[in-house]
């Protein structure tokens, strides 16, 4: 049984069902050399990500949209 994860946006658990769970990776200092960068992974529902992204960014997030050709 997979370890339960909590959505970074709504706080509810994220059940395993296409396309969930989603993982967002935050990289600090991303323009710096790799040894100066740090990263951390957060989990979320695809729907929570899409509702919180700017509309133009959400439209580009094809892998998060139901029925997309990349996630099928």
CSV table of C-alpha atoms in Angstrom, one decimal:
chain,number,residue,atom,x,y,z
A,1,UNK,CA,0.0,0.0,0.0
A,2,UNK,CA,1.5,3.4,-1.0
A,3,UNK,CA,2.3,5.9,1.7
A,4,UNK,CA,-0.5,8.5,1.9
A,5,UNK,CA,0.4,12.0,0.8
A,6,UNK,CA,-1.2,15.4,1.6
A,7,UNK,CA,-2.1,18.0,-1.0
A,8,UNK,CA,0.1,21.1,-0.4
A,9,UNK,CA,-2.8,23.3,-1.5
A,10,UNK,CA,-6.0,21.9,0.2
A,11,UNK,CA,-4.5,19.7,2.9
A,12,UNK,CA,-6.6,16.6,2.0
A,13,UNK,CA,-5.0,13.3,1.3
A,14,UNK,CA,-4.2,12.5,-2.4
A,15,UNK,CA,-5.5,9.2,-3.5
A,16,UNK,CA,-3.9,7.3,-6.4
A,17,UNK,CA,-6.0,7.9,-9.5
A,18,UNK,CA,-4.9,9.2,-12.9
A,19,UNK,CA,-3.4,11.9,-12.9
A,20,UNK,CA,-3.0,12.0,-9.1
A,21,UNK,CA,-0.9,12.2,-7.1
A,22,UNK,CA,1.0,15.0,-8.7
A,23,UNK,CA,4.4,16.1,-7.5
A,24,UNK,CA,5.7,19.6,-7.7
A,25,UNK,CA,9.4,20.1,-7.3
A,26,UNK,CA,10.7,23.5,-6.1
A,27,UNK,CA,14.3,24.3,-7.0
A,28,UNK,CA,15.8,27.3,-5.3
A,29,UNK,CA,18.6,29.3,-7.0
A,30,UNK,CA,17.8,27.6,-10.3
A,31,UNK,CA,20.0,30.0,-12.3
A,32,UNK,CA,23.0,29.2,-10.1
A,33,UNK,CA,25.4,26.3,-10.4
A,34,UNK,CA,23.8,23.0,-9.4
A,35,UNK,CA,25.9,22.8,-6.2
A,36,UNK,CA,24.2,26.0,-5.0
A,37,UNK,CA,20.7,24.8,-5.8
A,38,UNK,CA,18.3,23.0,-3.4
A,39,UNK,CA,15.1,21.1,-4.2
A,40,UNK,CA,12.1,19.9,-2.4
A,41,UNK,CA,9.1,17.9,-3.6
A,42,UNK,CA,5.5,18.6,-2.7
A,43,UNK,CA,2.4,16.6,-3.6
A,44,UNK,CA,-0.9,17.9,-4.8
A,45,UNK,CA,-4.2,17.1,-6.6
A,46,UNK,CA,-4.1,17.9,-10.3
A,47,UNK,CA,-7.3,19.9,-9.8
A,48,UNK,CA,-5.7,22.0,-7.0
A,49,UNK,CA,-2.7,22.7,-9.1
A,50,UNK,CA,-4.8,23.8,-12.1
A,51,UNK,CA,-7.1,26.1,-10.0
A,52,UNK,CA,-4.1,27.8,-8.5
A,53,UNK,CA,-1.9,28.3,-11.5
A,54,UNK,CA,-2.3,31.4,-13.6
A,55,UNK,CA,-4.8,30.6,-16.3
A,56,UNK,CA,-2.2,30.9,-19.1
A,57,UNK,CA,0.1,28.5,-17.2
A,58,UNK,CA,-2.8,26.1,-16.4
A,59,UNK,CA,-3.7,25.9,-20.1
A,60,UNK,CA,-0.1,24.8,-20.9
A,61,UNK,CA,-0.2,22.1,-18.2
A,62,UNK,CA,-1.5,19.5,-20.6
A,63,UNK,CA,-0.5,16.5,-18.5
A,64,UNK,CA,-2.9,17.6,-15.8
A,65,UNK,CA,-6.0,17.9,-18.0
A,66,UNK,CA,-8.3,14.9,-18.1
A,67,UNK,CA,-8.3,13.1,-21.5
A,68,UNK,CA,-5.0,14.6,-22.6
A,69,UNK,CA,-2.9,12.6,-25.1
A,70,UNK,CA,0.2,12.6,-22.9
A,71,UNK,CA,-1.5,11.1,-19.8
A,72,UNK,CA,-3.5,8.5,-21.7
